[in-house]
Amino acid sequence: MKLSSRCKDYYEVLGVTKESTDSEIKKAYKKLALQMHPDKNKAPGSVEAFKAIGNAVAVLTDPE
């Protein structure tokens, strides 16, 4: 049960649906990564946000 709720959070982090393809997930990640990268975004919390989207794309595109 916890895994499905955590996965839902990963989809929400990237702004995609469960039906999204790997390509769509990676495209959403690239867009967010450019916006949230700590070198470009000096807002408080940008480092954590950048790590969260990196973790989300890693989990969602993992073949297992």
PDB file of C-alpha atoms in Angstrom:
ATOM      1  CA  MET A   1       0.000   0.000   0.000  1.00  0.00           C
ATOM      2  CA  LYS A   2       2.685   2.502   0.923  1.00  0.00           C
ATOM      3  CA  LEU A   3       4.450   1.976  -2.384  1.00  0.00           C
ATOM      4  CA  SER A   4       1.408   3.003  -4.419  1.00  0.00           C
ATOM      5  CA  SER A   5       0.893   6.167  -2.380  1.00  0.00           C
ATOM      6  CA  ARG A   6       4.593   6.999  -2.680  1.00  0.00           C
ATOM      7  CA  CYS A   7       4.459   6.407  -6.437  1.00  0.00           C
ATOM      8  CA  LYS A   8       1.513   8.757  -6.655  1.00  0.00           C
ATOM      9  CA  ASP A   9       3.678  11.391  -5.021  1.00  0.00           C
ATOM     10  CA  TYR A  10       6.402  10.857  -7.631  1.00  0.00           C
ATOM     11  CA  TYR A  11       3.898  11.384 -10.428  1.00  0.00           C
ATOM     12  CA  GLU A  12       2.668  14.547  -8.730  1.00  0.00           C
ATOM     13  CA  VAL A  13       6.223  15.846  -8.279  1.00  0.00           C
ATOM     14  CA  LEU A  14       6.800  15.642 -12.028  1.00  0.00           C
ATOM     15  CA  GLY A  15       3.266  16.714 -12.964  1.00  0.00           C
ATOM     16  CA  VAL A  16       2.555  13.601 -15.033  1.00  0.00           C
ATOM     17  CA  THR A  17      -0.052  10.858 -14.884  1.00  0.00           C
ATOM     18  CA  LYS A  18       0.351   7.151 -14.206  1.00  0.00           C
ATOM     19  CA  GLU A  19      -0.344   6.543 -17.892  1.00  0.00           C
ATOM     20  CA  SER A  20       2.615   8.691 -18.994  1.00  0.00           C
ATOM     21  CA  THR A  21       5.339   7.051 -21.065  1.00  0.00           C
ATOM     22  CA  ASP A  22       9.012   7.058 -20.083  1.00  0.00           C
ATOM     23  CA  SER A  23       9.561   9.667 -22.777  1.00  0.00           C
ATOM     24  CA  GLU A  24       6.886  11.966 -21.308  1.00  0.00           C
ATOM     25  CA  ILE A  25       8.289  11.470 -17.809  1.00  0.00           C
ATOM     26  CA  LYS A  26      11.813  12.339 -18.947  1.00  0.00           C
ATOM     27  CA  LYS A  27      10.546  15.394 -20.833  1.00  0.00           C
ATOM     28  CA  ALA A  28       8.737  16.654 -17.707  1.00  0.00           C
ATOM     29  CA  TYR A  29      11.881  16.015 -15.658  1.00  0.00           C
ATOM     30  CA  LYS A  30      14.110  17.988 -18.047  1.00  0.00           C
ATOM     31  CA  LYS A  31      11.722  20.936 -17.991  1.00  0.00           C
ATOM     32  CA  LEU A  32      11.554  20.986 -14.185  1.00  0.00           C
ATOM     33  CA  ALA A  33      15.286  20.358 -13.780  1.00  0.00           C
ATOM     34  CA  LEU A  34      16.077  23.466 -15.808  1.00  0.00           C
ATOM     35  CA  GLN A  35      13.730  25.539 -13.651  1.00  0.00           C
ATOM     36  CA  MET A  36      14.825  24.117 -10.293  1.00  0.00           C
ATOM     37  CA  HIS A  37      18.576  23.682 -10.797  1.00  0.00           C
ATOM     38  CA  PRO A  38      20.315  25.335  -7.839  1.00  0.00           C
ATOM     39  CA  ASP A  39      22.718  27.196 -10.149  1.00  0.00           C
ATOM     40  CA  LYS A  40      19.790  28.930 -11.854  1.00  0.00           C
ATOM     41  CA  ASN A  41      17.230  29.080  -9.053  1.00  0.00           C
ATOM     42  CA  LYS A  42      18.422  30.758  -5.873  1.00  0.00           C
ATOM     43  CA  ALA A  43      15.049  30.439  -4.113  1.00  0.00           C
ATOM     44  CA  PRO A  44      15.012  28.714  -0.729  1.00  0.00           C
ATOM     45  CA  GLY A  45      14.250  25.027  -1.148  1.00  0.00           C
ATOM     46  CA  SER A  46      15.450  24.776  -4.737  1.00  0.00           C
ATOM     47  CA  VAL A  47      18.123  22.232  -3.799  1.00  0.00           C
ATOM     48  CA  GLU A  48      15.549  19.982  -2.131  1.00  0.00           C
ATOM     49  CA  ALA A  49      13.143  20.397  -5.045  1.00  0.00           C
ATOM     50  CA  PHE A  50      15.890  19.510  -7.516  1.00  0.00           C
ATOM     51  CA  LYS A  51      16.727  16.374  -5.522  1.00  0.00           C
ATOM     52  CA  ALA A  52      13.037  15.423  -5.324  1.00  0.00           C
ATOM     53  CA  ILE A  53      12.503  15.602  -9.076  1.00  0.00           C
ATOM     54  CA  GLY A  54      15.725  13.628  -9.664  1.00  0.00           C
ATOM     55  CA  ASN A  55      14.567  10.932  -7.283  1.00  0.00           C
ATOM     56  CA  ALA A  56      11.105  10.856  -8.863  1.00  0.00           C
ATOM     57  CA  VAL A  57      12.414  10.374 -12.405  1.00  0.00           C
ATOM     58  CA  ALA A  58      14.835   7.674 -11.231  1.00  0.00           C
ATOM     59  CA  VAL A  59      12.049   5.699  -9.578  1.00  0.00           C
ATOM     60  CA  LEU A  60       9.493   6.126 -12.361  1.00  0.00           C
ATOM     61  CA  THR A  61      11.845   5.237 -15.210  1.00  0.00           C
ATOM     62  CA  ASP A  62      13.398   2.244 -13.427  1.00  0.00           C
ATOM     63  CA  PRO A  63      12.416  -0.848 -15.448  1.00  0.00           C
ATOM     64  CA  GLU A  64      11.895  -2.856 -12.266  1.00  0.00           C
TER      65      GLU A  64
END
